[in-house]
């Protein structure tokens, strides 16, 4: 996917107004600069008529000048990904990139080359989900990973002996990266799908459903999850702060789950719910 | 010892919708920060302001760590919402495209107070009214201090 970049210089007084108006015509994020600001939009959602109207409107009064160019989507996170340290979850799990040395003393080793996808184990929510997974018997189980990112939780499920795994993410970049990571971890038979849980519409019941997303999405999709987890099965949730646990748990209880476990780290939380 | 600050990044991002695309990706990635970490944190912190454009000031430290502060939504966005219009006027002095009341200006001023260099709400209201004028939005009625 290509992005259009507009480097806009303008009278400072009008910067905020222009950003507000461009946000109304599809631009969703802006970088403030000394001269004005840079605005970006995916090429396929750009409406040139609307954009031109906004720019024409303020051209004189805001002393505007614009330089437009195209940018390819590349791995912007490459710099960080070159140098990060591997992580461990207790004495059980070692998550590393290909450039880190293996460590055989850990029963479970996961290789992740993240390429701008979420889930290296560094974030508290990933760490907590891995930690919860260690406490659940995955052997022979059917597992679903929703909002899979790098695929790290699905890979953990595979290492813990899951019989079948399905995983998907809304981001095209994650789908590609997830499949690369599946290949690295001996899971070439599993292919990551693309879409939300409603779009992918997984069929049948699962023993374990994993969802490390965010509060709004979890609240919105909780009822869908309740139809995917079999009785006695587990729903593992994260991506929210400790102060949001009550809202998440309440919603899960309302659709047929009971709370089994909670862990917190750096103000983030992860819940294990059981379907009753 | 305090960590050394190596730079700042000023962005405006819609609440709950940060992703590694430009400008977040290139702006943070070029400084060696973990973009995914920022997006996860920003989206969780702004989940109650989904879709509102929010200014965010990111402080970058020498060890590639960062902190960020999410500010109040820009007055211009709040004015467009209050006036229920999509855009301002091409000729703000001659052609008016919408109006707000002084009560609405006061509400916006109160939202913006934490980020404005104003000690009194009246001063903040004057700033908001000035932005409204620049957009061709009239403030109807008399200002409270004129009554």
mmCIF file of C-alpha atoms in Angstrom:
data_model
loop_
_atom_site.group_PDB
_atom_site.id
_atom_site.type_symbol
_atom_site.label_atom_id
_atom_site.label_comp_id
_atom_site.label_asym_id
_atom_site.label_seq_id
_atom_site.Cartn_x
_atom_site.Cartn_y
_atom_site.Cartn_z
ATOM 1 C CA UNK A 1 0.000 0.000 0.000
ATOM 2 C CA UNK A 2 1.331 3.429 -0.927
ATOM 3 C CA UNK A 3 0.934 6.564 1.138
ATOM 4 C CA UNK A 4 0.675 10.121 -0.064
ATOM 5 C CA UNK A 5 2.764 12.634 1.832
ATOM 6 C CA UNK A 6 1.948 16.352 1.913
ATOM 7 C CA UNK A 7 4.602 18.605 3.411
ATOM 8 C CA UNK A 8 2.658 21.736 4.213
ATOM 9 C CA UNK A 9 4.137 25.017 5.322
ATOM 10 C CA UNK A 10 1.693 27.570 6.663
ATOM 11 C CA UNK A 11 1.167 30.475 8.995
ATOM 12 C CA UNK A 12 1.396 28.965 12.497
ATOM 13 C CA UNK A 13 -2.004 30.310 13.504
ATOM 14 C CA UNK A 14 -3.643 28.181 10.806
ATOM 15 C CA UNK A 15 -1.814 24.908 11.480
ATOM 16 C CA UNK A 16 -4.406 23.634 13.936
ATOM 17 C CA UNK A 17 -7.313 24.690 11.726
ATOM 18 C CA UNK A 18 -5.873 23.004 8.643
ATOM 19 C CA UNK A 19 -5.177 19.792 10.569
ATOM 20 C CA UNK A 20 -8.765 19.807 11.863
ATOM 21 C CA UNK A 21 -10.157 20.273 8.361
ATOM 22 C CA UNK A 22 -7.903 17.649 6.761
ATOM 23 C CA UNK A 23 -8.922 15.210 9.508
ATOM 24 C CA UNK A 24 -12.498 15.736 8.308
ATOM 25 C CA UNK A 25 -11.558 14.627 4.777
ATOM 26 C CA UNK A 26 -9.833 11.348 5.650
ATOM 27 C CA UNK A 27 -6.339 12.202 6.938
ATOM 28 C CA UNK A 28 -5.798 10.477 10.275
ATOM 29 C CA UNK A 29 -2.412 11.527 11.604
ATOM 30 C CA UNK A 30 -0.054 14.469 11.293
ATOM 31 C CA UNK A 31 3.516 15.369 12.187
ATOM 32 C CA UNK A 32 4.036 18.946 13.393
ATOM 33 C CA UNK A 33 7.113 20.631 11.930
ATOM 34 C CA UNK A 34 8.801 24.021 12.343
ATOM 35 C CA UNK A 35 7.305 25.193 9.049
ATOM 36 C CA UNK A 36 3.823 23.730 9.480
ATOM 37 C CA UNK A 37 3.028 20.037 9.376
ATOM 38 C CA UNK A 38 3.217 16.845 7.314
ATOM 39 C CA UNK A 39 -0.033 15.042 6.503
ATOM 40 C CA UNK A 40 -0.357 11.441 5.301
ATOM 41 C CA UNK A 41 -3.103 9.323 3.827
ATOM 42 C CA UNK A 42 -3.264 5.895 2.129
ATOM 43 C CA UNK A 43 -3.531 6.507 -1.608
ATOM 44 C CA UNK A 44 -6.614 4.317 -1.945
ATOM 45 C CA UNK A 45 -8.622 6.355 0.564
ATOM 46 C CA UNK A 46 -7.611 9.781 -0.784
ATOM 47 C CA UNK A 47 -10.284 12.068 -2.238
ATOM 48 C CA UNK A 48 -8.460 14.784 -4.204
ATOM 49 C CA UNK A 49 -11.518 17.000 -4.627
ATOM 50 C CA UNK A 50 -12.113 17.290 -0.904
ATOM 51 C CA UNK A 51 -8.421 17.837 -0.237
ATOM 52 C CA UNK A 52 -8.128 20.528 -2.917
ATOM 53 C CA UNK A 53 -11.108 22.380 -1.513
ATOM 54 C CA UNK A 54 -9.518 22.606 1.937
ATOM 55 C CA UNK A 55 -6.155 23.713 0.552
ATOM 56 C CA UNK A 56 -7.691 26.287 -1.832
ATOM 57 C CA UNK A 57 -9.743 27.727 0.983
ATOM 58 C CA UNK A 58 -6.703 28.617 3.092
ATOM 59 C CA UNK A 59 -4.075 29.076 0.363
ATOM 60 C CA UNK A 60 -3.825 32.850 0.629
ATOM 61 C CA UNK A 61 -4.855 33.589 4.158
ATOM 62 C CA UNK A 62 -2.539 30.941 5.652
ATOM 63 C CA UNK A 63 0.297 31.573 3.157
ATOM 64 C CA UNK A 64 0.280 27.894 2.208
ATOM 65 C CA UNK A 65 2.769 25.915 0.196
ATOM 66 C CA UNK A 66 2.558 22.163 -0.325
ATOM 67 C CA UNK A 67 5.018 19.556 -1.556
ATOM 68 C CA UNK A 68 3.320 16.284 -2.444
ATOM 69 C CA UNK A 69 5.033 12.925 -2.840
ATOM 70 C CA UNK A 70 4.394 9.193 -2.637
ATOM 71 C CA UNK A 71 5.900 6.806 -0.104
ATOM 72 C CA UNK A 72 5.964 3.045 -0.123
ATOM 73 C CA UNK A 73 5.070 1.267 3.071
ATOM 74 C CA UNK A 74 8.335 -0.117 4.370
ATOM 75 C CA UNK A 75 9.395 -1.563 7.704
ATOM 76 C CA UNK A 76 9.744 1.667 9.690
ATOM 77 C CA UNK A 77 10.515 -0.350 12.819
ATOM 78 C CA UNK A 78 13.660 -1.840 11.285
ATOM 79 C CA UNK A 79 16.035 0.281 13.363
ATOM 80 C CA UNK A 80 14.582 -0.949 16.672
ATOM 81 C CA UNK A 81 14.311 -4.498 15.378
ATOM 82 C CA UNK A 82 18.060 -4.605 14.656
ATOM 83 C CA UNK A 83 19.097 -4.225 18.272
ATOM 84 C CA UNK A 84 16.535 -5.493 20.745
ATOM 85 C CA UNK A 85 17.271 -8.079 23.425
ATOM 86 C CA UNK A 86 15.607 -11.499 23.600
ATOM 87 C CA UNK A 87 13.137 -12.057 26.445
ATOM 88 C CA UNK A 88 12.378 -14.891 28.803
ATOM 89 C CA UNK A 89 9.132 -15.854 30.540
ATOM 90 C CA UNK A 90 10.207 -17.436 33.816
ATOM 91 C CA UNK A 91 12.507 -20.380 33.227
ATOM 92 C CA UNK A 92 10.216 -21.818 30.550
ATOM 93 C CA UNK A 93 10.086 -19.635 27.447
ATOM 94 C CA UNK A 94 12.846 -17.928 25.473
ATOM 95 C CA UNK A 95 11.704 -15.571 22.713
ATOM 96 C CA UNK A 96 14.430 -14.502 20.335
ATOM 97 C CA UNK A 97 14.997 -13.107 16.856
ATOM 98 C CA UNK A 98 17.040 -14.982 14.253
ATOM 99 C CA UNK A 99 20.091 -12.840 15.054
ATOM 100 C CA UNK A 100 20.108 -13.919 18.738
ATOM 101 C CA UNK A 101 21.885 -17.095 19.824
ATOM 102 C CA UNK A 102 19.716 -20.092 20.746
ATOM 103 C CA UNK A 103 19.552 -21.147 24.419
ATOM 104 C CA UNK A 104 18.832 -24.811 24.897
ATOM 105 C CA UNK A 105 18.176 -24.633 28.644
ATOM 106 C CA UNK A 106 14.649 -23.327 28.012
ATOM 107 C CA UNK A 107 11.975 -25.952 27.278
ATOM 108 C CA UNK A 108 10.238 -23.630 24.819
ATOM 109 C CA UNK A 109 12.055 -21.452 22.312
ATOM 110 C CA UNK A 110 10.139 -19.134 20.013
ATOM 111 C CA UNK A 111 11.755 -17.345 17.069
ATOM 112 C CA UNK A 112 10.161 -14.068 16.037
ATOM 113 C CA UNK A 113 11.439 -11.643 13.396
ATOM 114 C CA UNK A 114 8.795 -8.981 13.996
ATOM 115 C CA UNK A 115 8.931 -6.728 10.888
ATOM 116 C CA UNK A 116 6.628 -4.007 12.189
ATOM 117 C CA UNK A 117 4.131 -6.417 13.718
ATOM 118 C CA UNK A 118 3.113 -6.500 17.381
ATOM 119 C CA UNK A 119 4.269 -9.349 19.583
ATOM 120 C CA UNK A 120 7.918 -9.816 20.471
ATOM 121 C CA UNK A 121 7.255 -10.620 24.124
ATOM 122 C CA UNK A 122 8.659 -7.258 25.221
ATOM 123 C CA UNK A 123 5.265 -5.721 25.804
ATOM 124 C CA UNK A 124 3.663 -6.611 29.128
ATOM 125 C CA UNK A 125 0.481 -7.892 27.453
ATOM 126 C CA UNK A 126 2.344 -10.413 25.282
ATOM 127 C CA UNK A 127 4.421 -11.493 28.259
ATOM 128 C CA UNK A 128 1.286 -11.989 30.393
ATOM 129 C CA UNK A 129 -0.498 -13.971 27.679
ATOM 130 C CA UNK A 130 2.521 -16.284 27.282
ATOM 131 C CA UNK A 131 2.625 -16.687 31.028
ATOM 132 C CA UNK A 132 -1.093 -17.611 31.177
ATOM 133 C CA UNK A 133 -0.664 -20.053 28.290
ATOM 134 C CA UNK A 134 2.000 -21.910 30.260
ATOM 135 C CA UNK A 135 -0.617 -22.672 32.915
ATOM 136 C CA UNK A 136 -3.124 -24.203 30.490
ATOM 137 C CA UNK A 137 -2.909 -27.672 28.978
ATOM 138 C CA UNK A 138 -2.753 -27.151 25.193
ATOM 139 C CA UNK A 139 -2.025 -30.790 24.264
ATOM 140 C CA UNK A 140 -4.327 -32.028 21.519
ATOM 141 C CA UNK A 141 -6.430 -28.856 21.728
ATOM 142 C CA UNK A 142 -7.977 -26.668 19.043
ATOM 143 C CA UNK A 143 -6.719 -23.083 19.432
ATOM 144 C CA UNK A 144 -7.762 -19.767 17.871
ATOM 145 C CA UNK A 145 -5.551 -16.634 17.982
ATOM 146 C CA UNK A 146 -7.460 -13.414 17.217
ATOM 147 C CA UNK A 147 -5.414 -10.301 16.297
ATOM 148 C CA UNK A 148 -2.346 -12.462 16.002
ATOM 149 C CA UNK A 149 0.320 -9.827 15.104
ATOM 150 C CA UNK A 150 3.642 -11.648 14.780
ATOM 151 C CA UNK A 151 1.843 -14.932 15.549
ATOM 152 C CA UNK A 152 3.740 -15.326 18.834
ATOM 153 C CA UNK A 153 0.778 -16.670 20.862
ATOM 154 C CA UNK A 154 -0.200 -19.133 18.138
ATOM 155 C CA UNK A 155 3.425 -20.326 18.068
ATOM 156 C CA UNK A 156 3.370 -20.733 21.849
ATOM 157 C CA UNK A 157 0.212 -22.843 21.465
ATOM 158 C CA UNK A 158 2.005 -24.993 18.875
ATOM 159 C CA UNK A 159 5.029 -25.471 21.154
ATOM 160 C CA UNK A 160 2.697 -26.456 24.002
ATOM 161 C CA UNK A 161 1.229 -29.242 21.892
ATOM 162 C CA UNK A 162 -1.960 -27.806 20.355
ATOM 163 C CA UNK A 163 -3.404 -30.139 17.715
ATOM 164 C CA UNK A 164 -4.731 -27.433 15.410
ATOM 165 C CA UNK A 165 -4.298 -23.682 15.302
ATOM 166 C CA UNK A 166 -6.079 -20.904 13.438
ATOM 167 C CA UNK A 167 -4.827 -17.317 13.513
ATOM 168 C CA UNK A 168 -5.683 -14.043 11.821
ATOM 169 C CA UNK A 169 -5.068 -10.288 11.948
ATOM 170 C CA UNK A 170 -6.610 -7.246 10.259
ATOM 171 C CA UNK A 171 -3.216 -5.930 9.092
ATOM 172 C CA UNK A 172 -1.821 -7.192 5.795
ATOM 173 C CA UNK A 173 1.710 -6.622 7.071
ATOM 174 C CA UNK A 174 1.051 -8.908 10.092
ATOM 175 C CA UNK A 175 -0.380 -11.643 7.872
ATOM 176 C CA UNK A 176 2.813 -11.745 5.833
ATOM 177 C CA UNK A 177 5.043 -11.522 8.891
ATOM 178 C CA UNK A 178 2.982 -14.056 10.849
ATOM 179 C CA UNK A 179 3.414 -16.609 8.106
ATOM 180 C CA UNK A 180 7.190 -16.000 8.047
ATOM 181 C CA UNK A 181 7.300 -16.604 11.793
ATOM 182 C CA UNK A 182 5.150 -19.732 11.494
ATOM 183 C CA UNK A 183 7.679 -21.063 8.967
ATOM 184 C CA UNK A 184 10.557 -20.264 11.344
ATOM 185 C CA UNK A 185 8.864 -22.278 14.096
ATOM 186 C CA UNK A 186 7.903 -25.411 12.197
ATOM 187 C CA UNK A 187 4.321 -24.360 11.523
ATOM 188 C CA UNK A 188 4.308 -24.195 7.735
ATOM 189 C CA UNK A 189 0.953 -25.990 7.694
ATOM 190 C CA UNK A 190 -0.715 -23.041 9.461
ATOM 191 C CA UNK A 191 -1.447 -19.937 7.353
ATOM 192 C CA UNK A 192 -2.560 -16.663 8.911
ATOM 193 C CA UNK A 193 -5.897 -15.264 7.745
ATOM 194 C CA UNK A 194 -6.771 -11.588 7.247
ATOM 195 C CA UNK A 195 -9.692 -9.762 8.826
ATOM 196 C CA UNK A 196 -11.656 -9.213 12.015
ATOM 197 C CA UNK A 197 -13.297 -12.107 13.829
ATOM 198 C CA UNK A 198 -16.602 -11.255 12.144
ATOM 199 C CA UNK A 199 -15.023 -11.146 8.690
ATOM 200 C CA UNK A 200 -13.006 -14.357 9.082
ATOM 201 C CA UNK A 201 -15.963 -16.066 10.793
ATOM 202 C CA UNK A 202 -14.118 -19.094 12.237
ATOM 203 C CA UNK A 203 -16.195 -22.273 12.189
ATOM 204 C CA UNK A 204 -16.874 -24.691 15.028
ATOM 205 C CA UNK A 205 -15.801 -24.582 18.662
ATOM 206 C CA UNK A 206 -12.330 -24.069 20.104
ATOM 207 C CA UNK A 207 -10.773 -25.296 23.353
ATOM 208 C CA UNK A 208 -8.688 -22.143 23.731
ATOM 209 C CA UNK A 209 -9.242 -18.672 22.237
ATOM 210 C CA UNK A 210 -6.486 -16.031 22.550
ATOM 211 C CA UNK A 211 -7.178 -12.308 22.061
ATOM 212 C CA UNK A 212 -4.566 -9.665 22.908
ATOM 213 C CA UNK A 213 -6.153 -6.623 21.233
ATOM 214 C CA UNK A 214 -7.594 -3.591 23.060
ATOM 215 C CA UNK A 215 -10.478 -2.741 25.361
ATOM 216 C CA UNK A 216 -12.875 -1.390 22.733
ATOM 217 C CA UNK A 217 -12.425 -4.318 20.354
ATOM 218 C CA UNK A 218 -12.668 -6.902 23.142
ATOM 219 C CA UNK A 219 -15.883 -5.367 24.501
ATOM 220 C CA UNK A 220 -17.344 -5.220 21.012
ATOM 221 C CA UNK A 221 -16.402 -8.783 20.068
ATOM 222 C CA UNK A 222 -16.932 -10.555 23.419
ATOM 223 C CA UNK A 223 -20.242 -12.054 22.401
ATOM 224 C CA UNK A 224 -18.683 -13.487 19.223
ATOM 225 C CA UNK A 225 -15.957 -15.074 21.361
ATOM 226 C CA UNK A 226 -18.590 -16.676 23.584
ATOM 227 C CA UNK A 227 -19.893 -18.590 20.556
ATOM 228 C CA UNK A 228 -16.385 -19.797 19.682
ATOM 229 C CA UNK A 229 -15.260 -21.244 23.029
ATOM 230 C CA UNK A 230 -16.569 -24.677 23.969
ATOM 231 C CA UNK A 231 -17.943 -25.393 27.448
ATOM 232 C CA UNK A 232 -15.026 -25.831 29.828
ATOM 233 C CA UNK A 233 -12.758 -24.080 27.323
ATOM 234 C CA UNK A 234 -10.689 -20.968 27.975
ATOM 235 C CA UNK A 235 -10.667 -17.396 26.679
ATOM 236 C CA UNK A 236 -7.405 -15.523 27.324
ATOM 237 C CA UNK A 237 -7.704 -11.750 27.064
ATOM 238 C CA UNK A 238 -5.217 -8.875 27.195
ATOM 239 C CA UNK A 239 -4.459 -5.474 25.663
ATOM 240 C CA UNK A 240 -6.060 -3.400 28.441
ATOM 241 C CA UNK A 241 -4.965 -1.632 31.614
ATOM 242 C CA UNK A 242 -5.585 -2.855 35.170
ATOM 243 C CA UNK A 243 -8.240 -0.177 35.651
ATOM 244 C CA UNK A 244 -10.230 -1.641 32.749
ATOM 245 C CA UNK A 245 -10.333 -5.191 34.143
ATOM 246 C CA UNK A 246 -13.732 -4.660 35.755
ATOM 247 C CA UNK A 247 -15.359 -3.579 32.464
ATOM 248 C CA UNK A 248 -13.817 -6.469 30.525
ATOM 249 C CA UNK A 249 -14.641 -9.110 33.151
ATOM 250 C CA UNK A 250 -18.207 -7.831 33.525
ATOM 251 C CA UNK A 251 -18.790 -8.136 29.790
ATOM 252 C CA UNK A 252 -17.286 -11.639 29.701
ATOM 253 C CA UNK A 253 -19.426 -12.754 32.675
ATOM 254 C CA UNK A 254 -22.531 -11.492 30.894
ATOM 255 C CA UNK A 255 -21.892 -13.797 27.918
ATOM 256 C CA UNK A 256 -21.234 -17.014 29.818
ATOM 257 C CA UNK A 257 -17.678 -16.938 31.156
ATOM 258 C CA UNK A 258 -16.312 -17.095 34.700
ATOM 259 C CA UNK A 259 -13.018 -15.559 35.787
ATOM 260 C CA UNK A 260 -10.256 -18.107 36.408
ATOM 261 C CA UNK A 261 -7.084 -16.061 36.698
ATOM 262 C CA UNK A 262 -5.660 -12.582 36.386
ATOM 263 C CA UNK A 263 -2.080 -11.375 36.056
ATOM 264 C CA UNK A 264 -0.782 -7.816 35.858
ATOM 265 C CA UNK A 265 2.488 -6.194 34.832
ATOM 266 C CA UNK A 266 3.434 -2.525 34.368
ATOM 267 C CA UNK A 267 -0.245 -1.524 34.818
ATOM 268 C CA UNK A 268 -1.372 -3.871 32.029
ATOM 269 C CA UNK A 269 -3.599 -6.871 32.739
ATOM 270 C CA UNK A 270 -4.435 -10.279 31.272
ATOM 271 C CA UNK A 271 -7.435 -12.420 32.182
ATOM 272 C CA UNK A 272 -8.215 -16.099 31.843
ATOM 273 C CA UNK A 273 -11.960 -16.739 31.530
ATOM 274 C CA UNK A 274 -13.588 -20.184 31.446
ATOM 275 C CA UNK A 275 -16.764 -20.930 29.496
ATOM 276 C CA UNK A 276 -19.449 -22.487 31.699
ATOM 277 C CA UNK B 1 20.755 10.007 37.037
ATOM 278 C CA UNK B 2 18.064 11.406 34.774
ATOM 279 C CA UNK B 3 17.997 9.985 31.266
ATOM 280 C CA UNK B 4 19.301 12.242 28.532
ATOM 281 C CA UNK B 5 16.629 13.640 26.229
ATOM 282 C CA UNK B 6 17.634 13.428 22.587
ATOM 283 C CA UNK B 7 14.563 14.903 20.944
ATOM 284 C CA UNK B 8 10.861 15.482 20.757
ATOM 285 C CA UNK B 9 8.247 14.400 18.226
ATOM 286 C CA UNK B 10 4.945 16.262 17.943
ATOM 287 C CA UNK B 11 2.135 14.326 16.323
ATOM 288 C CA UNK B 12 -1.603 14.649 15.968
ATOM 289 C CA UNK B 13 -3.249 11.240 15.870
ATOM 290 C CA UNK B 14 -6.847 10.060 16.070
ATOM 291 C CA UNK B 15 -7.628 8.484 19.450
ATOM 292 C CA UNK B 16 -7.437 4.675 19.503
ATOM 293 C CA UNK B 17 -6.221 4.568 15.907
ATOM 294 C CA UNK B 18 -2.417 4.794 16.035
ATOM 295 C CA UNK B 19 -0.713 2.364 13.656
ATOM 296 C CA UNK B 20 2.802 2.039 12.272
ATOM 297 C CA UNK B 21 1.947 3.823 9.017
ATOM 298 C CA UNK B 22 3.313 7.296 8.259
ATOM 299 C CA UNK B 23 3.832 9.632 10.010
ATOM 300 C CA UNK B 24 4.112 7.560 13.209
ATOM 301 C CA UNK B 25 6.261 4.859 11.576
ATOM 302 C CA UNK B 26 8.928 7.042 9.968
ATOM 303 C CA UNK B 27 8.941 9.690 12.735
ATOM 304 C CA UNK B 28 9.536 7.220 15.578
ATOM 305 C CA UNK B 29 11.298 4.505 13.611
ATOM 306 C CA UNK B 30 14.030 6.879 12.431
ATOM 307 C CA UNK B 31 14.856 7.573 16.085
ATOM 308 C CA UNK B 32 15.144 3.865 16.826
ATOM 309 C CA UNK B 33 12.006 3.697 18.992
ATOM 310 C CA UNK B 34 9.750 0.641 19.080
ATOM 311 C CA UNK B 35 6.768 1.895 17.077
ATOM 312 C CA UNK B 36 4.548 -1.031 18.062
ATOM 313 C CA UNK B 37 5.031 -0.251 21.743
ATOM 314 C CA UNK B 38 3.970 3.367 21.183
ATOM 315 C CA UNK B 39 0.872 2.359 19.185
ATOM 316 C CA UNK B 40 -0.284 -0.153 21.810
ATOM 317 C CA UNK B 41 0.143 2.379 24.629
ATOM 318 C CA UNK B 42 -1.380 5.306 22.749
ATOM 319 C CA UNK B 43 -4.432 3.297 21.666
ATOM 320 C CA UNK B 44 -5.049 1.958 25.169
ATOM 321 C CA UNK B 45 -4.684 5.402 26.738
ATOM 322 C CA UNK B 46 -6.981 7.126 24.223
ATOM 323 C CA UNK B 47 -9.642 4.424 23.848
ATOM 324 C CA UNK B 48 -12.264 6.755 25.352
ATOM 325 C CA UNK B 49 -11.543 9.384 22.680
ATOM 326 C CA UNK B 50 -11.867 7.130 19.639
ATOM 327 C CA UNK B 51 -11.589 9.068 16.388
ATOM 328 C CA UNK B 52 -10.845 12.488 17.959
ATOM 329 C CA UNK B 53 -7.650 14.103 16.687
ATOM 330 C CA UNK B 54 -5.333 14.351 19.701
ATOM 331 C CA UNK B 55 -1.999 16.172 19.879
ATOM 332 C CA UNK B 56 0.709 14.011 21.431
ATOM 333 C CA UNK B 57 4.173 15.116 22.511
ATOM 334 C CA UNK B 58 6.725 12.291 22.565
ATOM 335 C CA UNK B 59 9.981 12.723 24.456
ATOM 336 C CA UNK B 60 12.807 10.564 23.117
ATOM 337 C CA UNK B 61 15.655 9.455 25.396
ATOM 338 C CA UNK B 62 19.202 8.422 24.509
ATOM 339 C CA UNK B 63 18.536 4.768 25.425
ATOM 340 C CA UNK B 64 15.781 4.648 22.719
ATOM 341 C CA UNK B 65 13.045 4.708 25.341
ATOM 342 C CA UNK B 66 10.268 7.280 25.228
ATOM 343 C CA UNK B 67 7.498 8.931 27.184
ATOM 344 C CA UNK B 68 4.494 10.708 25.807
ATOM 345 C CA UNK B 69 1.829 13.151 26.875
ATOM 346 C CA UNK B 70 -1.561 13.237 25.175
ATOM 347 C CA UNK B 71 -2.980 16.748 25.057
ATOM 348 C CA UNK B 72 -6.520 18.004 24.732
ATOM 349 C CA UNK B 73 -8.116 17.952 21.242
ATOM 350 C CA UNK B 74 -7.334 21.063 19.144
ATOM 351 C CA UNK B 75 -9.811 23.933 19.515
ATOM 352 C CA UNK B 76 -10.434 23.874 15.752
ATOM 353 C CA UNK B 77 -11.720 20.284 15.900
ATOM 354 C CA UNK B 78 -13.907 21.060 18.917
ATOM 355 C CA UNK B 79 -15.328 24.113 17.131
ATOM 356 C CA UNK B 80 -16.184 22.115 13.992
ATOM 357 C CA UNK B 81 -17.971 19.561 16.200
ATOM 358 C CA UNK B 82 -19.800 22.236 18.200
ATOM 359 C CA UNK B 83 -20.936 24.078 15.049
ATOM 360 C CA UNK B 84 -21.805 20.734 13.412
ATOM 361 C CA UNK B 85 -19.924 21.644 10.230
ATOM 362 C CA UNK B 86 -17.173 19.875 8.285
ATOM 363 C CA UNK B 87 -15.020 22.837 7.344
ATOM 364 C CA UNK B 88 -14.389 26.530 7.876
ATOM 365 C CA UNK B 89 -14.912 29.459 5.524
ATOM 366 C CA UNK B 90 -12.844 30.402 2.472
ATOM 367 C CA UNK B 91 -13.394 34.041 3.411
ATOM 368 C CA UNK B 92 -13.756 33.990 7.168
ATOM 369 C CA UNK B 93 -14.274 37.762 7.449
ATOM 370 C CA UNK B 94 -17.055 37.985 4.868
ATOM 371 C CA UNK B 95 -18.641 34.576 4.613
ATOM 372 C CA UNK B 96 -19.724 32.844 7.809
ATOM 373 C CA UNK B 97 -20.278 29.101 7.674
ATOM 374 C CA UNK B 98 -21.562 28.347 11.136
ATOM 375 C CA UNK B 99 -22.062 29.621 14.630
ATOM 376 C CA UNK B 100 -21.547 28.583 18.216
ATOM 377 C CA UNK B 101 -22.833 30.063 21.460
ATOM 378 C CA UNK B 102 -20.710 31.560 24.214
ATOM 379 C CA UNK B 103 -21.742 28.626 26.395
ATOM 380 C CA UNK B 104 -20.195 26.288 23.811
ATOM 381 C CA UNK B 105 -17.070 28.470 23.708
ATOM 382 C CA UNK B 106 -16.886 28.224 27.518
ATOM 383 C CA UNK B 107 -17.223 24.418 27.338
ATOM 384 C CA UNK B 108 -14.414 24.213 24.772
ATOM 385 C CA UNK B 109 -12.273 26.615 26.820
ATOM 386 C CA UNK B 110 -12.713 24.413 29.879
ATOM 387 C CA UNK B 111 -11.639 21.331 27.929
ATOM 388 C CA UNK B 112 -8.601 23.227 26.587
ATOM 389 C CA UNK B 113 -7.558 24.948 29.844
ATOM 390 C CA UNK B 114 -4.881 22.369 30.779
ATOM 391 C CA UNK B 115 -2.984 23.112 27.548
ATOM 392 C CA UNK B 116 -3.542 26.857 27.137
ATOM 393 C CA UNK B 117 -1.395 29.564 28.607
ATOM 394 C CA UNK B 118 -4.444 31.023 30.304
ATOM 395 C CA UNK B 119 -5.071 31.394 34.016
ATOM 396 C CA UNK B 120 -8.709 32.419 33.650
ATOM 397 C CA UNK B 121 -11.398 30.709 31.656
ATOM 398 C CA UNK B 122 -12.307 34.111 30.141
ATOM 399 C CA UNK B 123 -8.827 34.377 28.619
ATOM 400 C CA UNK B 124 -9.138 30.857 27.207
ATOM 401 C CA UNK B 125 -12.576 31.763 25.811
ATOM 402 C CA UNK B 126 -11.066 34.757 23.977
ATOM 403 C CA UNK B 127 -8.456 32.468 22.391
ATOM 404 C CA UNK B 128 -11.142 29.992 21.304
ATOM 405 C CA UNK B 129 -13.297 32.815 19.910
ATOM 406 C CA UNK B 130 -10.261 34.020 17.930
ATOM 407 C CA UNK B 131 -9.829 30.581 16.358
ATOM 408 C CA UNK B 132 -13.559 30.532 15.562
ATOM 409 C CA UNK B 133 -13.272 33.912 13.780
ATOM 410 C CA UNK B 134 -10.365 32.610 11.674
ATOM 411 C CA UNK B 135 -12.572 29.745 10.535
ATOM 412 C CA UNK B 136 -15.620 31.877 9.688
ATOM 413 C CA UNK B 137 -17.571 30.638 12.704
ATOM 414 C CA UNK B 138 -19.472 33.374 14.532
ATOM 415 C CA UNK B 139 -20.005 33.367 18.260
ATOM 416 C CA UNK B 140 -23.621 34.360 18.780
ATOM 417 C CA UNK B 141 -24.766 36.779 21.451
ATOM 418 C CA UNK B 142 -22.750 38.957 23.795
ATOM 419 C CA UNK B 143 -19.625 37.746 25.488
ATOM 420 C CA UNK B 144 -20.277 37.175 29.200
ATOM 421 C CA UNK B 145 -17.833 39.945 30.125
ATOM 422 C CA UNK B 146 -19.735 42.443 27.956
ATOM 423 C CA UNK B 147 -22.991 41.906 29.815
#
